[in-house]
């Protein structure tokens, strides 16, 4: 029976990144994907004829350009396009837009507050300073502070030195940033509700916390760390939808000789005497490997795939308590024509960016209150985008694909499993909110896919539908992600690695966890990672 | 709230004109032969109007009109205005008489310069602060506990600089009676149309010159009045490139060109104390507490100042813009931030930021490495540089009172 060098469980973006790097190092790698397509949460799916849905993740910024280059993704079809800005609609019929042009952006803020308009630069400066500190850490394995291995000590020194380069004021700012709520943080800069609501969204996306919960300021940072072609903090669309990222990865992987098996649902990881030996599929077939890598989240990997008796008790305890709570849902909609927003002047560029309907932090926080009570938000926060305003490949001419990310959406409805009726009522809440600002929206709908945490977990395999494979709060970052002592992509099972967003540096379509995992695996194999670029300099 | 909402909506259309036009734009656009525009704080501003070289000579030989409307302007009024500004800025505002102007700077708590600018005392409790960057949150936060009103009036006030040896003659010809009594850094109100214009004897050229401030609606009539009078005195409209040459000769620094303002700095080590950018002479340790005072004085006593801004004279005639400065031709000690061949001084001059002690106690054996691109080939030149005092050019006509007519 064939024995692969590496069996990769799951064909999400991180799994594919790891697989590509390992295959390119000369290993024989097989990717096992349960769905009939690869991509995990970065897919483009034709669920109704002529329309491609980015049906989980929907925008691209965090994906590391070093990886795109190393794996020749442009050659395999990946193109990322910057988008223009966006708007949050206010209940009095106005809106606050964001514009790419610096002075226009300031004048737009000045419509609401001259002070906030001029405060934005200081805010952006402070956020950028923090990003510049963290960015170089993304493509490095987090040091284990208790291993005392020379390499960990060296990495700790690197961290200490970076931190030591800070002035006392900057150190204080950093500690505050890592621990504050986004609401408190924004209060220090701005006075206008709608300005704060607009900026707060990056602090709560994908996170089961409200804007007033401590720790959400860091989540915001995580969303500013990306770039489009060197424009730090910018977001873009992957041309052809987010599936373009993973199809380029899959194509690159196959071009270097890798094997992908779709429809291969892994139900268990085989171990022998504390060492991983392969994966078992739903039909009982065994796929053998010298090494096994799991792209699944840490809970799915260790609570479902690995026999718990093979794992240390404390480790299991930490895995069980790793916070990975479902907090969001998604509506993917095919529209007959471009929706109208009477509040926007005709021809406004805002429609090509992100559109929101939550104009105060209080409304967001109330939405979170509903989640705590086990209900979806009655007045949800919606991040709506129409990528077809810039990307001609995703819908027939004149027709549009609309992606609506919706928060908050609980993993269970008042303690019970989601039903189809719940799902439809959830969708109705969202459509109603949009229709309040876009009359005729409902009539334009040709087809709609509604995804609650139930659907996301069932299809993508993310526990509770948590998009980050674990929340991005400071207690779950760096050497604490996912479990202290196991933050370097290795696990208590020899020969078993994890490479998904549960690991450092976390979620988003970033690819850094997958890349770092590949580096660690190659290190164990004593293989020089000469084909891996180190992180671009932050100068 | 309704009235506010209506106001907000009326302003929505700003996005249709992402580059604003200053109140003088109509005249500048009509005069512009080169059509070289750039964005100055979101306004269309001319690099040049007809010929940078000739525009420069208008400043030095006849007179030049330069539109400074995009300069950020704050109005500070109220019973505590002087006390507030004294806490805000490093120079002693108590010494600034009514109808006087002074150059000043303001700092954050660490003594790092937030900006430099000019402070106009229009009345006992009425001031105008002009600067390069925007500071409204800083100004408002600093006003806690003071009885002051602070507003931003950049768009409402049109401003134009009239600079050059015939500047006074132009004003006199335009009928601004009494302007001859203005001494440098003095201002006065003069009637214009159905209102008035504030004229100060200030400028950014080191030459005889004035700056005129008027309500935006009076801008065009003010321009026409000057233009009509200027015909016989060689008055020309100019763009920034010509002005920049004059300001380098005068040794003036520009925020975020010759130093990075504290609120704009992404790198903490780019922030500068006043003493590190040649503004030590502004700081008045005798006056009551002002923001940044302790940090500045501590750095002086503990001798922890890290940088120094100097004027350099460089051998040869190739401008050293952006050049690295070396000690003994080897050790990198700083950077040239602005450089030109000075037509007036016939010297190759530069403003540079150096790491102490170089430029401060060690001034010998400094060199600059100039990369001069000539027909797709770099000529690498290592030239000797000498620290010299600023201004590089000192003109008696700048301060003569009464001023000369040419």
mmCIF file of N, CA and C in Angstrom, chain B residues 36 38 46-60 64-66 163 204-205 236-250 340-341 343:
data_model
loop_
_atom_site.group_PDB
_atom_site.id
_atom_site.type_symbol
_atom_site.label_atom_id
_atom_site.label_comp_id
_atom_site.label_asym_id
_atom_site.label_seq_id
_atom_site.Cartn_x
_atom_site.Cartn_y
_atom_site.Cartn_z
ATOM 1 N N UNK B 36 0.911 73.180 -14.455
ATOM 2 C CA UNK B 36 1.504 72.168 -13.590
ATOM 3 C C UNK B 36 0.938 72.341 -12.193
ATOM 4 N N UNK B 38 -0.325 70.666 -8.360
ATOM 5 C CA UNK B 38 -0.191 69.570 -7.397
ATOM 6 C C UNK B 38 -1.225 69.791 -6.304
ATOM 7 N N UNK B 46 -0.212 75.549 -7.834
ATOM 8 C CA UNK B 46 0.683 75.482 -8.986
ATOM 9 C C UNK B 46 2.125 75.144 -8.605
ATOM 10 N N UNK B 47 2.711 74.185 -9.327
ATOM 11 C CA UNK B 47 4.162 74.009 -9.255
ATOM 12 C C UNK B 47 4.812 75.249 -9.869
ATOM 13 N N UNK B 48 4.271 75.654 -11.014
ATOM 14 C CA UNK B 48 4.795 76.833 -11.690
ATOM 15 C C UNK B 48 3.642 77.491 -12.424
ATOM 16 N N UNK B 49 3.842 78.742 -12.820
ATOM 17 C CA UNK B 49 2.827 79.439 -13.601
ATOM 18 C C UNK B 49 3.301 79.607 -15.049
ATOM 19 N N UNK B 50 4.548 80.053 -15.185
ATOM 20 C CA UNK B 50 5.062 80.178 -16.560
ATOM 21 C C UNK B 50 6.487 79.651 -16.714
ATOM 22 N N UNK B 51 7.337 79.806 -15.698
ATOM 23 C CA UNK B 51 8.720 79.359 -15.831
ATOM 24 C C UNK B 51 9.368 79.504 -14.450
ATOM 25 N N UNK B 52 9.658 78.407 -13.815
ATOM 26 C CA UNK B 52 10.146 78.434 -12.441
ATOM 27 C C UNK B 52 11.366 79.353 -12.280
ATOM 28 N N UNK B 53 12.295 79.234 -13.222
ATOM 29 C CA UNK B 53 13.510 80.050 -13.176
ATOM 30 C C UNK B 53 13.162 81.547 -13.130
ATOM 31 N N UNK B 54 12.299 81.945 -14.062
ATOM 32 C CA UNK B 54 11.940 83.362 -14.153
ATOM 33 C C UNK B 54 11.063 83.784 -12.972
ATOM 34 N N UNK B 55 10.256 82.854 -12.487
ATOM 35 C CA UNK B 55 9.422 83.163 -11.321
ATOM 36 C C UNK B 55 10.305 83.436 -10.107
ATOM 37 N N UNK B 56 11.379 82.632 -9.982
ATOM 38 C CA UNK B 56 12.300 82.866 -8.879
ATOM 39 C C UNK B 56 12.879 84.281 -8.971
ATOM 40 N N UNK B 57 13.261 84.679 -10.181
ATOM 41 C CA UNK B 57 13.860 86.005 -10.326
ATOM 42 C C UNK B 57 12.843 87.114 -10.102
ATOM 43 N N UNK B 58 11.553 86.827 -10.301
ATOM 44 C CA UNK B 58 10.527 87.817 -9.953
ATOM 45 C C UNK B 58 10.582 88.082 -8.450
ATOM 46 N N UNK B 59 10.768 87.000 -7.648
ATOM 47 C CA UNK B 59 10.849 87.181 -6.192
ATOM 48 C C UNK B 59 12.044 88.066 -5.829
ATOM 49 N N UNK B 60 13.151 87.846 -6.509
ATOM 50 C CA UNK B 60 14.387 88.517 -6.110
ATOM 51 C C UNK B 60 14.634 89.853 -6.807
ATOM 52 N N UNK B 64 6.470 89.082 -6.589
ATOM 53 C CA UNK B 64 5.764 87.856 -6.931
ATOM 54 C C UNK B 64 4.544 87.685 -6.048
ATOM 55 N N UNK B 65 3.479 87.145 -6.649
ATOM 56 C CA UNK B 65 2.265 86.816 -5.899
ATOM 57 C C UNK B 65 2.188 85.307 -5.770
ATOM 58 N N UNK B 66 2.102 84.847 -4.542
ATOM 59 C CA UNK B 66 2.018 83.406 -4.309
ATOM 60 C C UNK B 66 0.802 83.127 -3.427
ATOM 61 N N UNK B 163 5.785 89.161 -2.458
ATOM 62 C CA UNK B 163 7.169 89.146 -2.009
ATOM 63 C C UNK B 163 8.091 89.681 -3.098
ATOM 64 N N UNK B 204 8.001 84.129 3.361
ATOM 65 C CA UNK B 204 8.753 82.875 3.426
ATOM 66 C C UNK B 204 9.920 82.917 2.448
ATOM 67 N N UNK B 205 10.350 84.159 2.124
ATOM 68 C CA UNK B 205 11.364 84.291 1.085
ATOM 69 C C UNK B 205 12.645 84.951 1.588
ATOM 70 N N UNK B 236 4.627 89.288 -10.855
ATOM 71 C CA UNK B 236 4.326 88.019 -11.532
ATOM 72 C C UNK B 236 3.655 87.075 -10.546
ATOM 73 N N UNK B 237 2.787 86.228 -11.080
ATOM 74 C CA UNK B 237 2.248 85.138 -10.254
ATOM 75 C C UNK B 237 3.236 83.980 -10.318
ATOM 76 N N UNK B 238 3.435 83.321 -9.179
ATOM 77 C CA UNK B 238 4.436 82.237 -9.150
ATOM 78 C C UNK B 238 3.878 80.969 -8.516
ATOM 79 N N UNK B 239 4.572 79.857 -8.770
ATOM 80 C CA UNK B 239 4.220 78.577 -8.166
ATOM 81 C C UNK B 239 5.194 78.205 -7.056
ATOM 82 N N UNK B 240 4.950 77.035 -6.455
ATOM 83 C CA UNK B 240 5.724 76.652 -5.270
ATOM 84 C C UNK B 240 7.204 76.409 -5.571
ATOM 85 N N UNK B 241 7.513 75.918 -6.760
ATOM 86 C CA UNK B 241 8.906 75.549 -7.036
ATOM 87 C C UNK B 241 9.842 76.755 -6.935
ATOM 88 N N UNK B 242 9.336 77.906 -7.407
ATOM 89 C CA UNK B 242 10.143 79.127 -7.306
ATOM 90 C C UNK B 242 10.240 79.573 -5.847
ATOM 91 N N UNK B 243 9.097 79.509 -5.158
ATOM 92 C CA UNK B 243 9.104 79.923 -3.753
ATOM 93 C C UNK B 243 10.061 79.060 -2.940
ATOM 94 N N UNK B 244 10.076 77.755 -3.259
ATOM 95 C CA UNK B 244 10.910 76.824 -2.513
ATOM 96 C C UNK B 244 12.389 77.218 -2.608
ATOM 97 N N UNK B 245 12.813 77.688 -3.777
ATOM 98 C CA UNK B 245 14.207 78.120 -3.912
ATOM 99 C C UNK B 245 14.486 79.302 -2.985
ATOM 100 N N UNK B 246 13.536 80.243 -2.979
ATOM 101 C CA UNK B 246 13.737 81.426 -2.141
ATOM 102 C C UNK B 246 13.762 81.053 -0.667
ATOM 103 N N UNK B 247 12.908 80.105 -0.282
ATOM 104 C CA UNK B 247 12.852 79.775 1.147
ATOM 105 C C UNK B 247 14.102 79.034 1.596
ATOM 106 N N UNK B 248 14.698 78.264 0.695
ATOM 107 C CA UNK B 248 15.942 77.579 1.073
ATOM 108 C C UNK B 248 17.043 78.629 1.274
ATOM 109 N N UNK B 249 17.106 79.603 0.371
ATOM 110 C CA UNK B 249 18.092 80.680 0.536
ATOM 111 C C UNK B 249 17.884 81.402 1.861
ATOM 112 N N UNK B 250 16.613 81.541 2.234
ATOM 113 C CA UNK B 250 16.311 82.219 3.494
ATOM 114 C C UNK B 250 16.521 81.303 4.693
ATOM 115 N N UNK B 340 19.828 73.604 -3.012
ATOM 116 C CA UNK B 340 19.796 74.244 -4.329
ATOM 117 C C UNK B 340 21.141 74.927 -4.581
ATOM 118 N N UNK B 341 21.368 75.244 -5.813
ATOM 119 C CA UNK B 341 22.394 76.219 -6.137
ATOM 120 C C UNK B 341 21.722 77.570 -5.927
ATOM 121 N N UNK B 343 21.177 81.237 -6.600
ATOM 122 C CA UNK B 343 21.555 82.261 -7.578
ATOM 123 C C UNK B 343 21.973 83.557 -6.892
#
